[in-house]
Coordinates of C-alpha atoms in Angstrom, one line a residue:
X15 CA 0.0 0.0 0.0
X16 CA 1.3 3.5 -0.8
X17 CA 3.0 5.2 2.1
X18 CA 0.6 8.1 1.8
X19 CA -2.4 6.1 2.6
X20 CA -2.2 6.3 6.4
X21 CA -5.3 4.3 7.0
X22 CA -8.9 4.8 8.0
X23 CA -9.3 7.5 10.6
X24 CA -12.0 6.6 13.2
X25 CA -13.6 9.6 14.8
X26 CA -15.4 9.1 18.2
X27 CA -17.9 11.9 19.2
X28 CA -16.9 14.4 16.7
X29 CA -19.6 15.9 14.4
X30 CA -19.4 18.6 11.8
X31 CA -21.6 21.8 12.2
X32 CA -25.1 21.7 10.7
X33 CA -25.3 22.8 7.1
X34 CA -27.7 25.3 5.9
X35 CA -27.0 24.9 2.3
X36 CA -24.8 21.8 1.6
X37 CA -22.3 22.4 -1.1
X38 CA -22.3 18.7 -1.9
X39 CA -25.1 16.1 -1.5
X40 CA -24.0 12.9 0.3
X41 CA -26.2 10.1 1.3
X42 CA -24.0 8.9 4.2
X43 CA -26.1 5.7 4.5
X44 CA -24.8 4.6 1.2
X45 CA -21.1 5.5 1.9
X46 CA -19.2 2.5 3.2
X47 CA -17.1 3.2 6.3
X48 CA -13.8 2.6 4.4
X49 CA -14.8 5.2 1.7
X50 CA -14.5 9.0 1.6
X51 CA -17.5 11.2 1.4
X52 CA -15.8 13.8 -0.9
X53 CA -12.6 13.7 -2.7
X54 CA -10.6 16.4 -4.6
X55 CA -8.6 15.2 -7.5
X56 CA -6.4 16.6 -10.3
X57 CA -5.0 19.5 -8.3
X58 CA -1.7 21.1 -7.3
X59 CA -2.1 21.0 -3.6
X60 CA 0.5 22.5 -1.4
X61 CA 0.2 20.8 2.0
X62 CA 2.7 22.8 4.2
X63 CA 3.7 19.3 5.5
X64 CA 7.5 18.9 5.0
X65 CA 7.1 15.2 4.7
X66 CA 5.1 15.7 1.3
X67 CA 4.7 19.3 0.3
X68 CA 2.9 18.5 -2.9
X69 CA 0.1 16.1 -3.6
X70 CA -2.5 15.6 -6.3
X71 CA -5.5 14.6 -4.3
X72 CA -7.2 14.5 -1.0
X73 CA -10.0 12.5 0.5
X74 CA -12.4 13.7 3.2
X75 CA -14.5 12.0 5.6
X76 CA -16.2 13.2 8.8
X77 CA -14.7 16.5 8.2
X78 CA -11.2 15.3 8.2
X79 CA -8.5 14.2 5.6
X80 CA -8.7 10.5 5.4
X81 CA -6.1 10.3 2.5
X82 CA -3.5 12.7 1.2
X83 CA -1.4 11.9 -1.8
X84 CA -1.6 10.8 -5.3
X85 CA -4.8 10.2 -7.5
X86 CA -4.2 6.5 -7.1
X87 CA -4.1 6.9 -3.2
X88 CA -7.4 8.6 -3.3
X89 CA -9.0 6.3 -5.8
X90 CA -8.4 3.6 -3.2
X91 CA -11.0 5.2 -0.9
X92 CA -13.4 6.5 -3.6
X93 CA -16.8 4.5 -3.7
X94 CA -20.0 4.7 -5.5
X95 CA -21.4 7.3 -3.1
X96 CA -18.3 9.4 -2.9
X97 CA -18.7 12.9 -4.4
X98 CA -15.7 13.6 -6.7
X99 CA -14.6 17.1 -7.3
X100 CA -12.1 17.7 -10.2
X101 CA -9.8 20.6 -9.4
X102 CA -8.7 20.8 -13.1
X103 CA -5.2 21.6 -12.1
X104 CA -6.0 24.4 -9.7
X105 CA -3.7 25.3 -6.7
X106 CA -5.0 24.5 -3.3
X107 CA -3.5 24.9 0.2
X108 CA -4.5 24.9 3.8
X109 CA -6.9 27.6 5.0
X110 CA -5.4 30.8 6.2
X111 CA -5.0 31.1 9.9
X112 CA -5.4 34.7 10.8
X113 CA -3.8 35.7 14.1
X114 CA -5.2 39.3 14.6
X115 CA -8.5 40.5 13.5
X116 CA -11.4 42.4 15.1
X117 CA -14.7 40.8 14.0
X118 CA -16.5 42.0 17.2
X119 CA -15.5 45.1 19.2
X120 CA -13.7 47.0 16.4
X121 CA -15.4 45.4 13.5
X122 CA -16.9 47.6 10.8
X123 CA -19.9 45.2 10.6
X124 CA -20.8 45.9 14.2
X125 CA -21.0 49.6 13.5
X126 CA -23.3 48.8 10.6
X127 CA -25.5 46.4 12.5
X128 CA -25.7 48.7 15.6
X129 CA -26.9 51.6 13.4
X130 CA -23.7 53.8 13.8
X131 CA -22.4 56.3 11.4
X132 CA -20.6 54.7 8.5
X133 CA -17.5 56.5 7.1
X134 CA -14.2 55.2 5.6
X135 CA -10.6 56.1 5.2
X136 CA -11.1 57.3 1.6
X137 CA -13.6 60.0 2.5
X138 CA -12.4 63.6 2.6
X139 CA -13.2 65.9 5.6
X140 CA -15.8 67.5 3.6
X141 CA -17.5 64.1 2.8
X142 CA -17.4 63.0 6.4
X143 CA -19.1 66.4 7.3
X144 CA -21.9 65.8 4.9
X145 CA -22.3 62.2 6.3
X146 CA -22.7 63.5 9.7
X147 CA -25.3 65.9 8.6
X148 CA -27.2 63.1 6.6
X149 CA -26.9 60.8 9.5
X150 CA -28.2 63.1 12.1
X151 CA -31.3 63.9 9.8
X152 CA -32.1 60.2 9.7
X153 CA -31.2 59.7 13.4
X154 CA -32.4 62.9 15.3
X155 CA -31.5 61.7 18.9
X156 CA -28.5 60.6 20.8
X157 CA -24.9 60.2 20.2
X158 CA -23.3 60.0 16.8
X159 CA -20.5 57.5 16.8
X160 CA -18.7 56.4 13.7
X161 CA -15.5 54.9 12.2
X162 CA -13.1 54.9 10.4
X163 CA -11.6 58.2 9.2
X164 CA -8.3 58.2 7.4
X165 CA -5.4 59.7 9.0
X166 CA -3.8 60.9 5.9
X167 CA -6.7 63.5 5.2
X168 CA -5.7 65.5 8.4
X169 CA -2.8 67.5 9.4
X170 CA -0.3 65.4 11.6
X171 CA -2.8 62.5 11.2
X172 CA -5.1 64.2 13.8
X173 CA -8.6 65.5 13.3
X174 CA -9.7 68.2 15.7
X175 CA -13.1 69.3 17.2
X176 CA -13.8 72.3 15.0
X177 CA -13.9 70.0 12.0
X178 CA -17.1 68.5 13.4
X179 CA -18.3 71.7 15.4
X180 CA -18.7 73.4 12.0
X181 CA -21.7 71.1 11.1
X182 CA -22.7 69.6 14.4
X183 CA -22.5 71.6 17.8
X184 CA -25.5 70.5 19.7
X185 CA -25.2 66.8 19.6
X186 CA -22.2 64.7 20.9
X187 CA -20.1 63.2 18.1
X188 CA -17.2 60.9 18.3
X189 CA -15.4 59.4 15.3
X190 CA -12.7 56.8 15.5
X191 CA -9.8 56.8 13.1
X192 CA -8.4 54.0 10.9
X193 CA -6.2 52.4 13.5
X194 CA -8.6 52.5 16.3
X195 CA -6.0 54.2 18.5
X196 CA -7.2 57.7 17.9
X197 CA -10.5 59.5 17.8
X198 CA -11.9 63.1 17.4
X199 CA -14.7 64.3 19.6
X200 CA -16.7 67.6 19.0
X201 CA -17.2 70.2 21.7
X202 CA -20.4 68.8 23.0
X203 CA -19.0 65.3 23.4
X204 CA -16.0 66.8 25.2
X205 CA -18.4 68.6 27.6
X206 CA -20.5 65.6 28.4
X207 CA -17.4 63.6 29.2
X208 CA -16.0 66.3 31.5
X209 CA -12.9 66.8 29.4
X210 CA -11.5 70.4 29.8
X211 CA -8.3 72.3 30.1
X212 CA -8.0 71.2 33.6
X213 CA -8.3 67.4 32.8
X214 CA -5.0 65.6 33.6
X215 CA -3.4 63.4 31.0
X216 CA -4.5 59.8 31.5
X217 CA -1.8 57.4 32.3
X218 CA -2.8 55.2 29.5
X219 CA -3.4 57.6 26.7
X220 CA -3.4 61.2 25.4
X221 CA -5.8 64.2 25.2
X222 CA -4.3 66.8 22.9
X223 CA -4.6 70.4 24.1
X224 CA -3.9 73.6 22.2
X225 CA -0.5 74.8 23.3
X226 CA -1.5 78.4 23.6
X227 CA -5.0 78.1 25.3
X228 CA -4.7 74.7 27.1
X229 CA -8.1 73.8 25.7
X230 CA -8.7 70.2 24.3
X231 CA -8.6 70.1 20.5
X232 CA -10.8 67.1 20.3
X233 CA -8.1 64.7 19.3
X234 CA -7.9 61.8 21.7
X235 CA -5.6 58.7 21.7
X236 CA -5.8 55.4 23.4
X237 CA -6.9 55.9 27.0
X238 CA -7.7 59.5 26.2
X239 CA -10.9 58.1 24.4
X240 CA -12.2 56.2 27.3
X241 CA -14.3 58.9 29.0
X242 CA -15.9 59.6 25.7
X243 CA -16.5 56.2 24.2
X244 CA -17.9 54.8 27.4
X245 CA -20.9 57.3 27.1
X246 CA -22.1 55.5 23.8
X247 CA -24.5 52.6 23.9
X248 CA -23.0 49.2 23.5
X249 CA -24.4 46.7 20.9
X250 CA -26.7 43.8 22.0
X251 CA -25.6 40.2 21.8
X252 CA -28.0 39.7 18.9
X253 CA -26.4 42.6 17.0
X254 CA -22.9 41.1 17.7
X255 CA -23.9 37.8 16.5
X256 CA -25.2 39.3 13.3
X257 CA -22.0 41.4 12.8
X258 CA -19.8 38.3 13.5
X259 CA -21.7 36.3 10.7
X260 CA -21.2 39.0 8.4
X261 CA -17.5 39.1 9.1
X262 CA -17.3 35.5 9.0
X263 CA -18.6 35.6 5.3
X264 CA -15.9 38.1 4.5
X265 CA -13.2 36.0 6.0
X266 CA -14.4 32.9 4.1
X267 CA -14.3 34.7 0.9
X268 CA -10.6 35.2 1.4
X269 CA -9.9 31.6 2.3
X270 CA -9.6 32.1 6.1
X271 CA -10.7 29.3 8.3
X272 CA -9.2 30.2 11.7
X273 CA -8.9 33.5 13.5
X274 CA -7.7 35.3 16.6
X275 CA -10.3 37.8 17.6
X276 CA -7.8 40.2 19.1
X277 CA -9.8 42.2 21.6
X278 CA -13.3 41.5 22.7
X279 CA -15.8 41.5 25.5
X280 CA -18.5 39.4 27.2
X281 CA -21.2 40.5 24.7
X282 CA -19.1 39.3 21.8
X283 CA -18.2 36.0 23.5
X284 CA -21.8 35.2 24.2
X285 CA -22.5 35.9 20.5
X286 CA -19.8 33.6 19.4
X287 CA -21.1 30.9 21.7
X288 CA -24.7 31.3 20.6
X289 CA -23.5 31.0 17.0
X290 CA -21.6 27.8 17.6
X291 CA -24.4 26.3 19.7
X292 CA -26.7 27.0 16.7
X293 CA -24.2 25.3 14.3
X294 CA -23.5 28.7 12.4
X295 CA -19.9 29.2 13.5
X296 CA -17.6 28.1 10.8
X297 CA -14.4 29.3 12.1
X298 CA -11.9 28.1 14.6
X299 CA -11.7 31.1 17.0
X300 CA -9.1 32.1 19.4
X301 CA -11.0 34.6 21.6
X302 CA -9.0 37.4 23.3
X303 CA -10.3 39.4 26.4
X304 CA -9.0 42.8 26.5
X305 CA -7.7 43.5 30.1
X306 CA -6.9 47.2 30.0
X307 CA -9.7 48.5 27.8
X308 CA -9.0 52.0 26.4
X309 CA -12.3 52.4 24.7
X310 CA -14.8 51.7 27.4
X311 CA -16.2 48.7 25.6
X312 CA -15.0 45.9 28.0
X313 CA -16.7 45.8 31.5
X314 CA -15.1 43.5 34.1
X315 CA -12.3 41.9 32.3
X316 CA -10.9 39.9 35.4
X317 CA -14.4 38.6 36.1
X318 CA -14.8 37.5 32.4
X319 CA -11.4 35.9 32.5
X320 CA -12.3 34.1 35.6
X321 CA -15.3 32.3 34.1
X322 CA -14.2 32.2 30.5
X323 CA -14.0 28.5 30.2
X324 CA -17.7 28.0 30.4
X325 CA -17.9 29.6 27.0
X326 CA -15.3 27.1 25.5
X327 CA -16.4 24.9 22.7
X328 CA -14.7 22.8 20.1
X329 CA -14.3 25.7 17.9
X330 CA -14.2 28.6 20.4
X331 CA -11.2 28.9 22.8
X332 CA -11.6 31.9 25.0
X333 CA -8.3 31.5 26.9
X334 CA -6.3 34.6 25.8
X335 CA -5.9 37.8 27.8
X336 CA -4.5 40.9 26.1
X337 CA -3.0 44.2 27.3
X338 CA -2.5 47.1 25.1
X339 CA 1.0 48.1 26.2
X340 CA 1.1 51.0 23.8
X341 CA -0.7 52.7 21.0
X342 CA 0.7 54.1 17.8
X343 CA 3.6 56.7 17.1
X344 CA 1.4 59.0 15.3
X345 CA -0.3 59.7 18.6
X346 CA 3.0 59.5 20.5
X347 CA 1.6 56.8 22.4
X348 CA 4.3 54.3 21.6
X349 CA 7.4 54.2 23.8
X350 CA 10.7 54.3 21.8
X351 CA 14.3 53.8 22.8
X352 CA 15.4 56.9 21.0
X353 CA 13.6 60.3 21.0
X354 CA 10.8 61.1 18.7
X355 CA 12.0 62.9 15.6
X356 CA 9.4 65.7 15.9
X357 CA 9.9 65.9 19.8
X358 CA 13.5 65.5 20.6
X359 CA 12.7 65.6 24.4
X360 CA 10.1 63.0 24.2
X361 CA 10.4 59.1 24.0
X362 CA 6.6 58.7 23.7
X363 CA 4.5 56.8 26.2
X364 CA 3.0 53.5 26.9
X365 CA -0.8 52.9 27.4
X366 CA -0.2 50.4 30.1
X367 CA 1.1 51.2 33.6
X368 CA 3.7 49.3 35.4
X369 CA 0.9 47.9 37.7
X370 CA -0.8 46.6 34.7
X371 CA 2.2 44.9 33.3
X372 CA 2.7 43.4 36.7
X373 CA -0.6 41.7 36.2
X374 CA 0.8 39.2 33.7
X375 CA 1.7 36.9 36.4
X376 CA -1.9 36.8 37.8
X377 CA -3.1 35.8 34.4
X378 CA -0.5 33.1 34.1
X379 CA -1.6 31.7 37.5
X380 CA -5.1 31.4 36.0
X381 CA -3.8 29.4 33.1
X382 CA -4.6 32.1 30.5
X383 CA -2.4 32.7 27.5
X384 CA -1.1 36.1 27.1
X385 CA -1.1 38.6 24.2
X386 CA 0.4 42.1 24.3
X387 CA -0.1 45.0 21.8
X388 CA 3.5 46.4 21.3
X389 CA 4.6 48.8 18.6
X390 CA 7.5 50.7 20.0
X391 CA 11.0 49.2 20.7
X392 CA 10.9 50.8 24.1
X393 CA 7.5 49.3 24.8
X394 CA 8.8 45.8 23.7
X395 CA 11.7 46.0 26.1
X396 CA 9.4 46.9 29.0
X397 CA 7.0 44.1 28.1
X398 CA 9.7 41.5 27.9
X399 CA 11.1 42.7 31.3
X400 CA 7.5 42.2 32.8
X401 CA 7.2 38.8 31.1
X402 CA 10.5 37.7 32.4
X403 CA 9.5 38.5 36.0
X404 CA 6.1 36.9 35.5
X405 CA 7.6 33.7 34.3
X406 CA 10.0 33.6 37.2
X407 CA 7.0 33.9 39.4
X408 CA 5.1 31.1 37.5
X409 CA 7.9 28.6 36.9
X410 CA 5.3 25.9 35.6
X411 CA 3.7 28.1 33.1
X412 CA 5.0 27.1 29.6
X413 CA 2.5 28.8 27.2
X414 CA 3.9 31.1 24.6
X415 CA 3.1 34.7 24.7
X416 CA 2.0 36.6 21.6
X417 CA 3.7 40.1 21.1
X418 CA 1.1 41.6 18.8
X419 CA 2.3 43.7 15.8
X420 CA 6.0 43.6 17.1
X421 CA 6.7 46.6 14.7
X422 CA 9.9 47.8 16.3
X423 CA 12.0 45.6 18.4
X424 CA 15.8 46.0 19.2
X425 CA 18.0 43.2 17.9
X426 CA 19.0 42.4 21.5
X427 CA 15.3 42.0 22.4
X428 CA 14.7 39.7 19.3
X429 CA 17.0 37.2 21.1
X430 CA 15.3 37.8 24.4
X431 CA 11.8 36.9 22.6
X432 CA 13.3 33.5 21.8
X433 CA 14.5 32.9 25.4
X434 CA 11.1 34.0 26.8
X435 CA 9.1 31.9 24.4
X436 CA 7.4 34.9 22.8
X437 CA 5.6 34.7 19.3
X438 CA 6.2 37.7 16.9
X439 CA 3.0 38.5 15.3
X440 CA 3.6 40.6 12.2
X441 CA 0.8 43.0 11.0
X442 CA 0.5 45.1 8.0
X443 CA 0.2 47.9 6.9
X444 CA 3.4 48.6 8.9
X445 CA 5.6 46.2 6.8
X446 CA 5.3 48.3 3.6
X447 CA 5.5 52.0 2.8
X448 CA 1.8 53.2 2.7
X449 CA -0.4 55.8 4.1
X450 CA 0.4 54.7 7.8
X451 CA 4.1 54.4 7.5
X452 CA 4.5 57.6 5.5
X453 CA 2.3 59.5 8.0
X454 CA 4.5 58.2 10.9
X455 CA 7.6 59.8 9.1
X456 CA 7.3 63.2 11.1
X457 CA 7.2 61.3 14.4
X458 CA 10.0 58.7 13.9
X459 CA 11.9 59.6 10.6
X460 CA 12.2 57.6 7.5
X461 CA 15.3 55.8 8.6
X462 CA 13.9 54.5 11.7
X463 CA 10.6 53.3 9.9
X464 CA 12.7 51.5 7.5
X465 CA 13.6 49.1 10.3
X466 CA 9.9 48.2 11.1
X467 CA 8.9 44.6 11.3
X468 CA 12.3 42.8 11.1
X469 CA 10.7 39.5 9.8
X470 CA 13.7 38.0 8.3
X471 CA 15.8 38.8 11.4
X472 CA 13.2 37.3 13.6
X473 CA 13.1 34.2 11.5
X474 CA 16.8 34.0 11.7
X475 CA 16.6 34.0 15.4
X476 CA 14.2 31.0 15.2
X477 CA 11.2 32.8 16.4
X478 CA 7.8 31.6 15.8
X479 CA 6.5 34.4 13.5
X480 CA 2.8 34.7 12.6
X481 CA 0.5 36.8 10.6
X482 CA -2.4 39.0 11.6
X483 CA -4.1 41.7 9.3
X484 CA -5.5 43.7 12.2
X485 CA -8.6 44.1 10.1
X486 CA -10.5 46.4 10.2
X487 CA -8.3 48.3 12.8
X488 CA -5.5 50.1 10.7
X489 CA -6.2 47.6 7.8
X490 CA -9.1 48.3 5.5
X491 CA -9.3 44.8 4.1
X492 CA -8.9 41.3 5.6
X493 CA -7.4 40.1 2.2
X494 CA -4.4 37.9 3.0
X495 CA -3.0 37.6 -0.5
X496 CA -2.1 41.2 -0.6
X497 CA -0.3 41.1 2.6
X498 CA 1.4 37.7 1.6
X499 CA 2.8 39.5 -1.5
X500 CA 3.9 42.4 0.7
X501 CA 5.7 40.2 3.1
X502 CA 7.6 38.7 0.1
X503 CA 8.4 42.0 -1.7
X504 CA 8.1 44.5 1.3
X505 CA 6.5 46.7 -1.2
X506 CA 3.0 48.3 -1.3
X507 CA 0.7 45.6 -2.9
X508 CA -0.9 48.3 -5.2
X509 CA 2.4 49.4 -6.5
X510 CA 2.1 52.9 -4.7
X511 CA 4.9 54.6 -2.7
X512 CA 7.4 52.9 -5.1
X513 CA 9.8 55.9 -4.6
X514 CA 10.4 54.6 -1.1
X515 CA 11.7 51.3 -2.2
X516 CA 11.1 48.1 -0.1
X517 CA 10.5 48.5 3.6
X518 CA 12.8 45.9 5.2
X519 CA 13.9 42.4 3.9
X520 CA 11.5 40.1 2.0
X521 CA 11.3 36.5 2.6
X522 CA 10.6 33.5 0.3
X523 CA 7.0 32.2 -0.6
X524 CA 7.4 28.8 1.2
X525 CA 8.3 30.6 4.5
X526 CA 5.6 33.2 4.1
X527 CA 2.9 30.5 3.5
X528 CA 3.9 28.7 6.6
X529 CA 3.6 31.9 8.5
X530 CA 0.1 32.4 7.2
X531 CA -1.0 28.8 7.9
X532 CA 0.9 26.3 10.2
X533 CA 2.6 29.0 12.4
X534 CA -0.7 30.7 12.9
X535 CA -2.3 27.4 13.9
X536 CA 0.7 26.9 16.4
X537 CA 0.1 30.4 17.9
X538 CA -3.7 29.4 18.5
X539 CA -2.6 26.0 19.8
X540 CA -4.6 24.2 16.9
X541 CA -1.7 22.9 14.8
X542 CA -2.6 19.4 15.9
X543 CA -5.9 19.7 14.1
X544 CA -5.3 22.3 11.3
X545 CA -2.8 24.6 9.5
X546 CA -1.6 21.9 7.1
X547 CA -3.1 19.2 4.9
X548 CA -2.4 16.0 6.6
X549 CA -4.3 12.8 7.4
X550 CA -6.3 13.1 10.5
X551 CA -6.4 16.9 10.5
X552 CA -9.6 18.8 9.7
X553 CA -10.2 19.5 6.2
X554 CA -9.6 23.3 6.2
X555 CA -8.6 24.2 2.6
X556 CA -8.7 27.0 0.1
X557 CA -8.6 26.8 -3.6
X558 CA -7.0 29.7 -5.6
X559 CA -7.6 31.2 -9.1
X560 CA -3.8 31.0 -9.7
X561 CA -0.6 29.3 -8.4
X562 CA 1.6 31.7 -6.4
X563 CA 4.6 29.5 -7.1
X564 CA 4.0 29.8 -10.7
X565 CA 3.9 33.6 -10.3
X566 CA 7.2 33.6 -8.3
X567 CA 8.9 31.4 -10.9
X568 CA 7.8 33.9 -13.7
X569 CA 9.2 36.7 -11.5
X570 CA 5.7 38.1 -11.0
X571 CA 5.5 38.1 -7.2
X572 CA 3.9 41.5 -7.5
X573 CA 0.8 39.8 -8.8
X574 CA 0.3 37.5 -5.7
X575 CA -1.8 40.3 -4.2
X576 CA -4.4 39.6 -7.1
X577 CA -4.9 36.0 -6.1
X578 CA -8.6 35.2 -5.3
X579 CA -10.1 32.2 -3.4
X580 CA -12.5 30.3 -5.6
X581 CA -13.5 27.8 -2.9
X582 CA -13.1 27.7 0.8
X583 CA -13.5 24.5 2.7
X584 CA -14.0 24.3 6.5
X585 CA -14.0 20.9 8.1
X586 CA -14.9 19.4 4.7
X587 CA -17.9 21.8 4.1
X588 CA -17.7 24.3 1.2
X589 CA -18.4 27.5 3.0
X590 CA -17.5 29.9 0.1
X591 CA -17.5 29.5 -3.7
X592 CA -16.8 32.3 -6.0
X593 CA -19.2 31.1 -8.6
X594 CA -22.0 31.6 -6.0

């Protein structure tokens, strides 16, 4: 028997989710136990399994791969009742494991479902003003909350209150920017929040004040947003569930089958659980509880962390606790090892206090896995110091810690990350020149930004490197293929900002694909069941309209960003087809 036929996998007590619209019709009573329910043949299938990187066909039963190998291998488990799908030479690979998205708290879908103001990063200030006026006419009472305005449309990347006051003075308005670390509030909103010239700066954020008058300008960053955002009405669990379903459809269309929802609360967790109980969750979800919430959306994080496991299901793992250790350099809320270019007396600041960093050990003692937002190299160093102490206090704790974004990390600290079992999660759009990176030039200077996201250096240090888009916070799309291209070329996937050249050192396609799949599963602790195409793992797979290896061979890596998913399979079920 061929070595690729590993035998019949018997699954006890494992069932697939209910199917509303089955993509394939299988009469399971007519499928003998030794035969597959579905097989995919005649493909160019990249498994990300080093023991056999390329195969022609796969067979699926009970949602798992029962055979992976040649067409002959799969023919051996194909019976009369097996549905055979001919890939016609198409490229297929494991489903994308997305290590950093915001499908709940920061999701654009939740703003739509909750009836908030819809704006986007492409809108000019005048277009946003008109949108405020139109929204107010249709919604005559209450707060006006919206997201996401583009930082490139405003001086220094900061919108100010007069911009809103010109069209809306009597009603409170707060608009969140594209990276979700900054917002602008009008005068009425500031008044209701009690923010005045006498308001002290929050330890976890920034309230911009006019240098001449001392009055707040309306621009708020990180913890500076808290007193305003907390006054807006939170969505209901039903609204969250609807938003999550919308986001799930978007993710499936890109070939994403596993995610880390990187900052969420009890309402979102209850919505995920309800969807899973109803058989409507078609993603593996690594759920992250925000511990030092700067937006006022998370209530009682420690209480939620304490009883988190009652929400755990086969698909939903609510075991991560996250701290926002800093914000973004544009708002001066990232701590740097060297002074800011536009403020030589300032190194910036963190958004987590020393006392909050000291809570790492408490979460470790509870068995939670840690995730920490870190952009500045000064922040990374302080986080590593706190992690080192927390691990010393919890010698039996061996879970990896995820450093979210890891944009700037000193070479010495890259080595410390390895010693402290820290995962480097790399997030665009900071690893290519674009609107965010160029807008950061006044704060940090072009030379320093050119050292952002040292992916190659991290890989050389044998770090586990993973990928997270941060969609929709800072990333307008969850499209992994654009970001895959940029990780290889370190250039903007649309060909823009070419005059700046590549930002950092690119990596090869094979390494990048592992980062986007198996490494992501390792970070989520699901690599035993997904992340690669192997017998016994769940059949999570995406079929593409082109072969990225052919593009690289033809020296057309700059076309990888044009790749499209034609079919996404989750646990053997087709959850997306481009033809439909």
